[in-house]
Coordinates of C-alpha atoms and ligand atoms in Angstrom, one line a residue:
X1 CA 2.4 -44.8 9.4
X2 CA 2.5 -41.9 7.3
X3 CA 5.7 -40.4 5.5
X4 CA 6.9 -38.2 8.8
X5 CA 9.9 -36.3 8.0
X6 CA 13.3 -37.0 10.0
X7 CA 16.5 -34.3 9.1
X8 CA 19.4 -36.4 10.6
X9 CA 22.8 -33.8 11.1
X10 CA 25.8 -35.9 10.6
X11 CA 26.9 -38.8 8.1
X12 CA 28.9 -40.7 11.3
X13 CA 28.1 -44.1 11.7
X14 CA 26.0 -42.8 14.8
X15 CA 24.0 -41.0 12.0
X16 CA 23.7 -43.6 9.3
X17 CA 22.4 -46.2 12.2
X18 CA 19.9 -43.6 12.8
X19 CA 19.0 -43.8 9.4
X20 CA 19.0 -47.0 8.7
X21 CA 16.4 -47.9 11.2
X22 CA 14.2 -45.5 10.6
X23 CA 14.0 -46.0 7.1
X24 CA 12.7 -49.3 8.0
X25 CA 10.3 -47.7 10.1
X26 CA 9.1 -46.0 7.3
X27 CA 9.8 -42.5 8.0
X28 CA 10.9 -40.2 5.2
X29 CA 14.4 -39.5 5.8
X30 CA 16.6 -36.7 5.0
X31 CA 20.5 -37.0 5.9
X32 CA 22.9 -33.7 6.0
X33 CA 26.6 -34.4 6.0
X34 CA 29.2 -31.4 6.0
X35 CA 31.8 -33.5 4.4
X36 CA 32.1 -34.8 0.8
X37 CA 32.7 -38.6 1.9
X38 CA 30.1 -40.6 5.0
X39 CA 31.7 -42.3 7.7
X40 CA 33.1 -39.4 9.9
X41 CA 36.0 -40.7 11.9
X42 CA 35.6 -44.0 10.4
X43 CA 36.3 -44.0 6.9
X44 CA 39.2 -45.4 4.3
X45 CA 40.5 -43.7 0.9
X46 CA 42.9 -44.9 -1.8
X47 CA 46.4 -44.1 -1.3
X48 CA 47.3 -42.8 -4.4
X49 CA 50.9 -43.4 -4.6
X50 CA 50.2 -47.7 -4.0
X51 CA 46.6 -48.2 -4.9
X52 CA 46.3 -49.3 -1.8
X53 CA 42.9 -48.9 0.2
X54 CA 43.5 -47.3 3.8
X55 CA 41.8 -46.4 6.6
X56 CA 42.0 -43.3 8.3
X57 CA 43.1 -45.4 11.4
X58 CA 43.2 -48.8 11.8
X59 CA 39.7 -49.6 13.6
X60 CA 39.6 -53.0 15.9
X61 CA 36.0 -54.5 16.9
X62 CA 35.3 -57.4 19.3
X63 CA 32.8 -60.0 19.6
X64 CA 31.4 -57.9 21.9
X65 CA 30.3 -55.1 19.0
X66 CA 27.1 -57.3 18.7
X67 CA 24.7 -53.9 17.6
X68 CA 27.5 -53.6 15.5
X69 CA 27.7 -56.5 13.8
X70 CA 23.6 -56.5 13.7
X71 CA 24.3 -53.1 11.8
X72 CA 26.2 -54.8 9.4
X73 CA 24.7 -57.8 8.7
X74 CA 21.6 -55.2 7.8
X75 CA 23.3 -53.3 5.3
X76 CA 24.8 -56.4 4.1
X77 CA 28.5 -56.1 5.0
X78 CA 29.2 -59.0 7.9
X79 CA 30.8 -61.5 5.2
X80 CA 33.5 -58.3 5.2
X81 CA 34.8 -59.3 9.0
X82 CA 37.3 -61.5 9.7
X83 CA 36.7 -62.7 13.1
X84 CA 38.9 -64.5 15.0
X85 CA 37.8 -68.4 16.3
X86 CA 39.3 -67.7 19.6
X87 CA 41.2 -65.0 21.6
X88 CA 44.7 -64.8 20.1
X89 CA 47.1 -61.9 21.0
X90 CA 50.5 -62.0 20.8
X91 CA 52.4 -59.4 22.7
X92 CA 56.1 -58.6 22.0
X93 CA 58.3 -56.6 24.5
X94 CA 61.4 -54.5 24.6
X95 CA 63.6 -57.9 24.2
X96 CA 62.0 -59.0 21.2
X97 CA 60.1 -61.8 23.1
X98 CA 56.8 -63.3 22.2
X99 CA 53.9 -63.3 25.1
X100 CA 50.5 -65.1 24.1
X101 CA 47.4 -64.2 25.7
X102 CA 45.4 -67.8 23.7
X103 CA 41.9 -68.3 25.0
X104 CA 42.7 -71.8 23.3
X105 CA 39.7 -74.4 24.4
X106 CA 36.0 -73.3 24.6
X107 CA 35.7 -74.3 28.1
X108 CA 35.0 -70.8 29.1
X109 CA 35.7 -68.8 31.2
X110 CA 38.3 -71.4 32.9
X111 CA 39.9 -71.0 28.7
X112 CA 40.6 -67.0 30.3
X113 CA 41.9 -68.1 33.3
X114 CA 44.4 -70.5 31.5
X115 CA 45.1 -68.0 29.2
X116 CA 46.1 -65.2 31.4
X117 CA 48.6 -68.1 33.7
X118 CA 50.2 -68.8 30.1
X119 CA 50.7 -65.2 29.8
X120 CA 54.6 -65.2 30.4
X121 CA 54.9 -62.0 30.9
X122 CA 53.8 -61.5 34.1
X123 CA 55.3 -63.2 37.5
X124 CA 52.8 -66.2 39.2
X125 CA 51.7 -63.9 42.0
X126 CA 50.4 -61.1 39.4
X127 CA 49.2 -63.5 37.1
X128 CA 46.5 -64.9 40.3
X129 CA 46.5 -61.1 40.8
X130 CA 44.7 -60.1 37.2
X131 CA 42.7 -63.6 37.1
X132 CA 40.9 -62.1 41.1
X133 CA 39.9 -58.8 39.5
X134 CA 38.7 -60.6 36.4
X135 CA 36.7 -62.6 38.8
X136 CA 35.7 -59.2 41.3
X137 CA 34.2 -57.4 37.9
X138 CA 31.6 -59.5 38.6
X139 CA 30.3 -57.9 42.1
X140 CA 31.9 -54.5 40.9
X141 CA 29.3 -51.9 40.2
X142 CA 30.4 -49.2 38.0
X143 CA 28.2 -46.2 39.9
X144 CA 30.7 -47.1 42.9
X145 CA 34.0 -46.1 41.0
X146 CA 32.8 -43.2 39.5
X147 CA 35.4 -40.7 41.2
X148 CA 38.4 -43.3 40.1
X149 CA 40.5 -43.1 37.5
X150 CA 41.8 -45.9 35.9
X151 CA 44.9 -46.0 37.7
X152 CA 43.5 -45.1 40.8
X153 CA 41.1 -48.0 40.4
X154 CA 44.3 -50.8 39.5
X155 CA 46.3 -49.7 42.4
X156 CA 43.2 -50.3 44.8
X157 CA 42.9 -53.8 43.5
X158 CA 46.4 -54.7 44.0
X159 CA 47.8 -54.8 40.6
X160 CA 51.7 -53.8 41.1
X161 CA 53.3 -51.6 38.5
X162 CA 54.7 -54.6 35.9
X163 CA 50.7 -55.6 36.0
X164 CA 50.2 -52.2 34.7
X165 CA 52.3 -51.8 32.2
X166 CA 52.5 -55.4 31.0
X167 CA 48.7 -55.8 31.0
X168 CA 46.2 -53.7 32.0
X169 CA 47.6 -50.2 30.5
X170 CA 48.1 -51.6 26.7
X171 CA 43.8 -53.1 27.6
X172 CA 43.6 -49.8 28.8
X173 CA 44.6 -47.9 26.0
X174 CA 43.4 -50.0 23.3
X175 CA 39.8 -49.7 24.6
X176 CA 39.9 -46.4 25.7
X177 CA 42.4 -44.6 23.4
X178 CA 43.4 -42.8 27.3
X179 CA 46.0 -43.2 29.2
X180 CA 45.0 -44.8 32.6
X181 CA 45.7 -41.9 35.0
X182 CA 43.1 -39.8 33.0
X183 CA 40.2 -42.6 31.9
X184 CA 37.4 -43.2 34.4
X185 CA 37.6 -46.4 35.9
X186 CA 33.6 -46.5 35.6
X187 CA 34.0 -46.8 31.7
X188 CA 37.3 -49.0 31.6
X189 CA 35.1 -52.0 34.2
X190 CA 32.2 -51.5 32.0
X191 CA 34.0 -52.6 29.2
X192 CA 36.2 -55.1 30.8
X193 CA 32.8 -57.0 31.8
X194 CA 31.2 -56.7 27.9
X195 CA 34.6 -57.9 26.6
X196 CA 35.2 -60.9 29.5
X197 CA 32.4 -61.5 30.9
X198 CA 30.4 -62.6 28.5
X199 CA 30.9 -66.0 26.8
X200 CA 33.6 -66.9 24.3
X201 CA 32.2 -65.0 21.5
X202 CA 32.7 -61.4 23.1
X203 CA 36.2 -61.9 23.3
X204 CA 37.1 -62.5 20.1
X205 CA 39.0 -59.8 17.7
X206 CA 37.0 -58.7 14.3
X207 CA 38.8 -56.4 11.8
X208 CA 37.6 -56.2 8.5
X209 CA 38.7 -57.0 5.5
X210 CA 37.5 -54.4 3.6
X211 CA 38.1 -50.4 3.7
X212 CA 35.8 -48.9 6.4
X213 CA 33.9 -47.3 3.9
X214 CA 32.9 -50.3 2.1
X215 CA 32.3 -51.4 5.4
X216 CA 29.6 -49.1 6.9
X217 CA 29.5 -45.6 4.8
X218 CA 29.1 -47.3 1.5
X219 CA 26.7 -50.1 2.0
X220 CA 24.8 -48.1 4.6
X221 CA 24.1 -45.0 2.1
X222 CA 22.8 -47.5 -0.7
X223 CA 20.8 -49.4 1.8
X224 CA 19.2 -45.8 3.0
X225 CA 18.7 -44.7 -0.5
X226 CA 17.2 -48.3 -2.1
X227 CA 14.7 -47.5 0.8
X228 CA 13.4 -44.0 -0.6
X229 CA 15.8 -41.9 1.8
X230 CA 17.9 -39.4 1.0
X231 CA 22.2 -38.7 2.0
X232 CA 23.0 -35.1 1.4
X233 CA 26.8 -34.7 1.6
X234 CA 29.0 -31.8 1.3
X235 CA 25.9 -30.2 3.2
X236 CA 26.4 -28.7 6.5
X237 CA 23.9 -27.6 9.0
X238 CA 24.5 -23.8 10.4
X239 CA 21.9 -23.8 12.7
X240 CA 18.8 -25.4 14.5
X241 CA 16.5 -22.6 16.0
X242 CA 14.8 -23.7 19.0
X243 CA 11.2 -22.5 20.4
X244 CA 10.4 -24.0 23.8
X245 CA 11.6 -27.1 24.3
X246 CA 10.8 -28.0 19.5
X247 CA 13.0 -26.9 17.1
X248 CA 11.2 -24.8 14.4
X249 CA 14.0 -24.5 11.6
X250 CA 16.9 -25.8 10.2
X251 CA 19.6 -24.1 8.1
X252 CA 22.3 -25.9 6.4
X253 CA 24.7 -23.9 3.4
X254 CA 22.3 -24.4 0.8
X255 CA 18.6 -24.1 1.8
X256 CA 16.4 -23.8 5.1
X257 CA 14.0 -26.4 6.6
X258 CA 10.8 -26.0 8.4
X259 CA 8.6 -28.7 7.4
X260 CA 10.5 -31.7 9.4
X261 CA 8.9 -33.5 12.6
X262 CA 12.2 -35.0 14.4
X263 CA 15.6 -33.9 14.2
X264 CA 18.6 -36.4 14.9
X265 CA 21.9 -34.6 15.8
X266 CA 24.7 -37.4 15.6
X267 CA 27.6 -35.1 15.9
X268 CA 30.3 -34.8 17.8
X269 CA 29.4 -32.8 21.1
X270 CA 32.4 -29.6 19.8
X271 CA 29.9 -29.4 16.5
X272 CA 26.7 -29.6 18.2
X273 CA 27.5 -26.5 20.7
X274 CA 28.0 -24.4 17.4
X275 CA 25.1 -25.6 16.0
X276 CA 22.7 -24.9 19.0
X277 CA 24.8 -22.3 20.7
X278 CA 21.8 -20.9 22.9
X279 CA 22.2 -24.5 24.9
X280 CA 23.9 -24.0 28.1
X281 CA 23.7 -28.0 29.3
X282 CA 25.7 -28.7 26.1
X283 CA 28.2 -26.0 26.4
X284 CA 28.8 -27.0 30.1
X285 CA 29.4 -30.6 28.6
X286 CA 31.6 -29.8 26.3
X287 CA 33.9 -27.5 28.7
X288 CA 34.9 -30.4 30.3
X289 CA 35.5 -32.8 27.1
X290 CA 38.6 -33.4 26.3
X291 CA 40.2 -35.5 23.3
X292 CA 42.4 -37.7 22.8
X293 CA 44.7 -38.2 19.3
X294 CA 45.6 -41.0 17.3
X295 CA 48.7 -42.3 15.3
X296 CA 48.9 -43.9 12.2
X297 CA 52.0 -45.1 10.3
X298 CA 51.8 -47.4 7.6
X299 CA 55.0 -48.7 6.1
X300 CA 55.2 -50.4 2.6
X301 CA 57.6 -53.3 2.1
X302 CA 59.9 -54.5 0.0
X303 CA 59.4 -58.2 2.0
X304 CA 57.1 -58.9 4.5
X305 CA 59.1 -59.9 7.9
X306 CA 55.8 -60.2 9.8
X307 CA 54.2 -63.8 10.6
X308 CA 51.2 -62.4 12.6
X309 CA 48.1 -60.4 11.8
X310 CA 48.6 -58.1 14.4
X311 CA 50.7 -57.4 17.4
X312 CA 50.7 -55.5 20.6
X313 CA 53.7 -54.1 21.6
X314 CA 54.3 -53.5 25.3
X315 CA 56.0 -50.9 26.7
X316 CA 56.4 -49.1 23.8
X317 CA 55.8 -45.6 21.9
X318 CA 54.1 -48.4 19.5
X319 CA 51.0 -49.6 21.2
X320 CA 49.3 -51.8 17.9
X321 CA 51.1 -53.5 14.4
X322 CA 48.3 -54.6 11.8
X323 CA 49.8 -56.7 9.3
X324 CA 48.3 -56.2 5.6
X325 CA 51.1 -58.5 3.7
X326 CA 52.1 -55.3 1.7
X327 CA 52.0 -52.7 3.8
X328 CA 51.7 -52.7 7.8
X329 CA 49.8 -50.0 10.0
X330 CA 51.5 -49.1 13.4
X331 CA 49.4 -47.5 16.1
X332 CA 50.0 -45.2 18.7
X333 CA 46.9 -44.2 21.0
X334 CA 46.9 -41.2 23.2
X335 CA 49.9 -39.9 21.1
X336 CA 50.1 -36.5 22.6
X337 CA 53.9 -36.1 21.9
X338 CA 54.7 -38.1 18.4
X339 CA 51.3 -35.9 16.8
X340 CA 53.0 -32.7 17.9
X341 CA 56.2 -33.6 15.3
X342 CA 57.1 -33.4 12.0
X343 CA 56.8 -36.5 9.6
X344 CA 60.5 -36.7 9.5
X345 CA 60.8 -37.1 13.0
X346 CA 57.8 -39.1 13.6
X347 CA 59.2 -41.7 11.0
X348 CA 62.5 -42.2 12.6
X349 CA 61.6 -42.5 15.7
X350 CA 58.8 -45.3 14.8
X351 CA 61.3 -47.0 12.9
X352 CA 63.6 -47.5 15.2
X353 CA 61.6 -48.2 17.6
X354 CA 59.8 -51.3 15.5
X355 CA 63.6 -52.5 15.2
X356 CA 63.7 -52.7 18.5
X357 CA 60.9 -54.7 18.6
X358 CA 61.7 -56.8 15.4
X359 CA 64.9 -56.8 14.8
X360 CA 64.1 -58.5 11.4
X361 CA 62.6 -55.3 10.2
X362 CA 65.5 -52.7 9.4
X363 CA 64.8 -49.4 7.7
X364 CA 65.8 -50.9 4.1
X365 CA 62.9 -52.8 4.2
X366 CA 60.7 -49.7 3.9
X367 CA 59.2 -48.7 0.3
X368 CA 57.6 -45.5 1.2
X369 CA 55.2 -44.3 4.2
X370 CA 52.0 -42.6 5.2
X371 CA 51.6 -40.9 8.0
X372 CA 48.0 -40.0 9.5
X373 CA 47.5 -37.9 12.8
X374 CA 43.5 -37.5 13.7
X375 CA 44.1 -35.0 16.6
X376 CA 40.2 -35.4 18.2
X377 CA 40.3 -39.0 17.3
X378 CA 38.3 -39.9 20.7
X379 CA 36.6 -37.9 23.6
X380 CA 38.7 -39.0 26.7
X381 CA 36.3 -40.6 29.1
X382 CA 36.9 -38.9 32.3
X383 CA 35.3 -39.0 35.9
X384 CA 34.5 -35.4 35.2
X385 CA 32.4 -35.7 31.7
X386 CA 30.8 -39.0 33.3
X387 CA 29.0 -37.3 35.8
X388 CA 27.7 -34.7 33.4
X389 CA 26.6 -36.7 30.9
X390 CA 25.1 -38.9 33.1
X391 CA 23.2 -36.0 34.1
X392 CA 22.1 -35.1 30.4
X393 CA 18.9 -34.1 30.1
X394 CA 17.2 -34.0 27.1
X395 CA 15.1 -30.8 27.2
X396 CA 13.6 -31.1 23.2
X397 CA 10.3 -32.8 22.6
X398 CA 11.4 -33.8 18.8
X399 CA 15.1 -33.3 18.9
X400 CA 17.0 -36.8 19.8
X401 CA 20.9 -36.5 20.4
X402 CA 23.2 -39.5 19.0
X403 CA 27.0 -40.2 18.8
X404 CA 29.9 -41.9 20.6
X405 CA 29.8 -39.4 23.5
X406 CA 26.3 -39.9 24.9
X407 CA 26.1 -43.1 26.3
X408 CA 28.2 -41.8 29.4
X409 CA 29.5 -45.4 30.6
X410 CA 30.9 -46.2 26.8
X411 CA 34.4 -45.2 25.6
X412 CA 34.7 -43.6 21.9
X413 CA 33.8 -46.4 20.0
X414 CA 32.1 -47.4 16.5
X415 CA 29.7 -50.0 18.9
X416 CA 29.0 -47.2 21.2
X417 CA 28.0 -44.8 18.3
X418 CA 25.7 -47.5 16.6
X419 CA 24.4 -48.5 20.5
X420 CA 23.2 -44.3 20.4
X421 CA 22.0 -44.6 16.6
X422 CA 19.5 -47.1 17.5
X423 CA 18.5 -45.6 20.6
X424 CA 17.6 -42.2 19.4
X425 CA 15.8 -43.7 16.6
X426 CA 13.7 -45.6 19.1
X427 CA 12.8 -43.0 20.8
X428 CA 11.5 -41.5 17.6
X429 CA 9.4 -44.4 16.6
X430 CA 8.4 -44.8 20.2
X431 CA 7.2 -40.9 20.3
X432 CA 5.9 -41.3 16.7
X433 CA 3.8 -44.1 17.5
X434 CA 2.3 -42.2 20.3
X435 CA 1.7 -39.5 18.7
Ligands
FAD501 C1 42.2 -43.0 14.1 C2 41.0 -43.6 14.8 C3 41.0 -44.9 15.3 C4 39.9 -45.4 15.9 N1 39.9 -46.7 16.3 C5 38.8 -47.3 16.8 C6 38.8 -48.7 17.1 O1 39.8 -49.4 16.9 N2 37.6 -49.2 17.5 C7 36.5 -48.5 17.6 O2 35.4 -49.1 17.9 N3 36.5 -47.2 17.4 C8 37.6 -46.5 17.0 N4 37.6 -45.2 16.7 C9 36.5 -44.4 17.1 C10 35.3 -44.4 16.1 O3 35.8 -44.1 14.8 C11 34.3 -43.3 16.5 O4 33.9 -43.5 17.9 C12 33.0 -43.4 15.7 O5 33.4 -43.4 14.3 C13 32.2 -42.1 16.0 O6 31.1 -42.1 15.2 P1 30.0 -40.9 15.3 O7 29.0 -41.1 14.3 O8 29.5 -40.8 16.7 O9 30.8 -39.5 15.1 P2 31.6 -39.0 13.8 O10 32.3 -40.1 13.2 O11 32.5 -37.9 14.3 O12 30.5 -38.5 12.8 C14 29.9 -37.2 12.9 C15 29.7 -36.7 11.5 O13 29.0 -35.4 11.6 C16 29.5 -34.6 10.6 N5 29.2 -33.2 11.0 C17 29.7 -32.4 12.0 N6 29.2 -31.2 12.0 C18 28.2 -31.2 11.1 C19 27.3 -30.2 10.6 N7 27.2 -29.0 11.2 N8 26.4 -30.5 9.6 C20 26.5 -31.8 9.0 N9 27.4 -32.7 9.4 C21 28.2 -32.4 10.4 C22 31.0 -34.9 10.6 O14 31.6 -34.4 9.4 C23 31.0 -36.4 10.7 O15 30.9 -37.0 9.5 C24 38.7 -44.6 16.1 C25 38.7 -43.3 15.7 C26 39.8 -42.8 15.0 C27 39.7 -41.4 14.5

């Protein structure tokens, strides 16, 4: 192969995938990032007051992230995990009580089934209720639920309101970041199936141990760069102009392009319809998108009251706790009210909710806080955006569209933007070695 040139828009991890393969493919590759740091919605800083390294939300993988974690063992950065040896949650509710969802032998999948009739917060009759649908995923297609939302979908199978809330919504919203009555249903059994269905090793949680910059951004952009590529950030692209179905030139803030063979967009949907604003399939798209905040409050302590590495909190305005020994990150998905107040009010009303919760944690325990509110955190997977992006067509001969929205059966997620990374370089290759 000779040195083709590839721009990539976007310093995501959807882009950096990109980039990463087709480095390896030996394409000459040229990657335009608007911001100063990589990583788009998944990167960490230094919080300045601590010295602490944070993220800009707490991030949870699964064993299930395996283009993920083949991403990271590329760039070098899977020593950097810490993944569980088997399923272990612990759930607390309202009353302060402990609920353990512990797929504890390797006999799977009868460990699940044992795991979800130790579950004691759910009765006998909904615990054989959950383990049924767990067993119908497997003859459920996804193209047949299209029109249901989450909700919709749980009621149909049975699952009483105390299954809901004490189960399904918390698996709901973790995975999803929506709540039930507005998720498709499509999505939530697609993931269910890739999480359960799939052998011990899928269901175990990964969180890393490391910022998510030195995670993916960092290791990713030297791994690019040893490779003769090049990451341009603080660089944005203004415009791609389009002549038939090839694009012809690229302008970003500081120069203008004409000499590449391939674009990669890996932005989010929103940026892409101002970047090509003579597309009418992405504009339809992206009238129907909507998103979905996040929540993050981490606490510093004076003494940590926390034996677990993370809870889930049922029932509560609190949906995750990550423990970090000195600080502890509290989580709140689809947070449409809390992201609408002021800190002040956001930071009573978590802390007394986590007293609640733990009443060994009282408010004199705090040092000092940080508060983070990413209000597009995650495109809500609807019925709606499903069917259009399912329809997507791609109408450019050397333009290839990547990010967490286009794989239309996958929720926002750092797998599903590395699953589109390597797919759109693949179609590159695949078109280059064609060609
Ligand atoms: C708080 C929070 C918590 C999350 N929790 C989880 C979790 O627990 N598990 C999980 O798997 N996922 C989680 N996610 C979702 C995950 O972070 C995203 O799905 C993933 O990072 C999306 O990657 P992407 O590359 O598709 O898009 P992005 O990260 O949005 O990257 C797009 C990049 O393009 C750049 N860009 C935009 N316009 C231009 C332009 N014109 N020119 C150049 N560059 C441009 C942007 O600056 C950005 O860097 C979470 C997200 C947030 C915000």
């Amino acid at each position: 192969m000779n040195n083709k040139r590839v721009i990539i828009i976007g310093g995501g991890i959807a882009g950096l995938t990109s980039a990463c393969h087709l480095i390896d493919a030996g394409l000459d590759v040229t990657l335009f990032e608007a911001a100063p740091k990589l990583g788009g919605r998944s990167y960490s800083f230094k919080h300045e007051k601590s010295g602490d390294i944070i993220d800009n939300g707490q991030h949870i993988m699964m064993g299930c992230y395996e283009e993920t974690i083949k991403l990271l063992k590329k760039i070098g950065s899977f020593d950097k995990l810490s993944i569980q040896n088997e399923l272990r949650v612990v759930f607390v509710s309202r009353d302060s009580q402990e609920h353990y969802l512990h797929a504890k032998s390797s006999h799977y999948p009868l460990n699940l089934a044992k795991s979800i009739f130790n579950y004691n917060a759910l009765t006998l009759k909904e615990k054989i209720r959950v383990v049924d649908l767990f067993v119908d995923l497997m003859t459920i297609e996804e193209e047949d639920i299209l029109d249901l939302s989450v909700e919709d979908w749980l009621k149909k199978e049975h699952q009483n309101e105390n299954a809901m809330k004490d189960f399904w919504e918390i698996l709901a919203i973790g995975t999803l970041n929506s709540r039930i009555k507005d998720a498709s249903a499509a999505v939530f059994v697609n993931i269910l199936k890739r999480m359960f269905l799939d052998g011990n090793e899928a269901t175990k949680i990964i969180l890393s141990e490391a910022g998510l910059s030195d995670l993916f951004a960092i290791p990713a952009k030297r791994y690019i760069e040893e490779k003769g590529g090049n990451v341009l950030t603080s660089e944005r692209v203004l415009s791609v102009s389009v002549n038939n179905s090839s694009f012809e030139r690229i302008v970003t803030s500081k120069r203008v392009i004409s000499d590449a063979e391939f674009l990669v967009s890996a932005v989010p949907l929103y940026a892409l319809s101002r970047i090509m604003d003579n597309n009418n399939s992405f504009k339809k798209i992206h009238s129907t998108m909507q998103y979905s905040p996040i929540l993050s409050v981490n606490i510093w302590l004076k003494a940590n009251v926390f034996k677990e590495k993370f809870y889930g909190l049922l029932n509560s305005k609190i949906h995750w706790l990550f423990n970090h020994k000195s600080y502890i990150t509290l989580v709140t998905s689809a947070a449409f009210n809390l992201v609408e107040k002021s800190e002040n009010q956001i930071i009573n009303e978590i802390i007394s909710e986590l007293s609640d919760y733990f009443p060994v944690f009282s408010h004199d325990n705090m040092l000092s806080y940080k508060i983070i509110k990413e209000k597009r955190a995650t495109f809500i997977p609807n019925s709606e955006s499903i069917m259009l992006r399912l329809n997507m067509i791609n109408e450019y001969d050397n333009i290839f569209i990547a990010g967490d929205w286009t794989e239309p059966f996958l929720p926002s997620t750092i797998e599903t933007a590395v699953i589109s990374g390597r797919k759109a370089a693949e179609r590159i290759m695949e078109k280059y070695s064609n060609s």
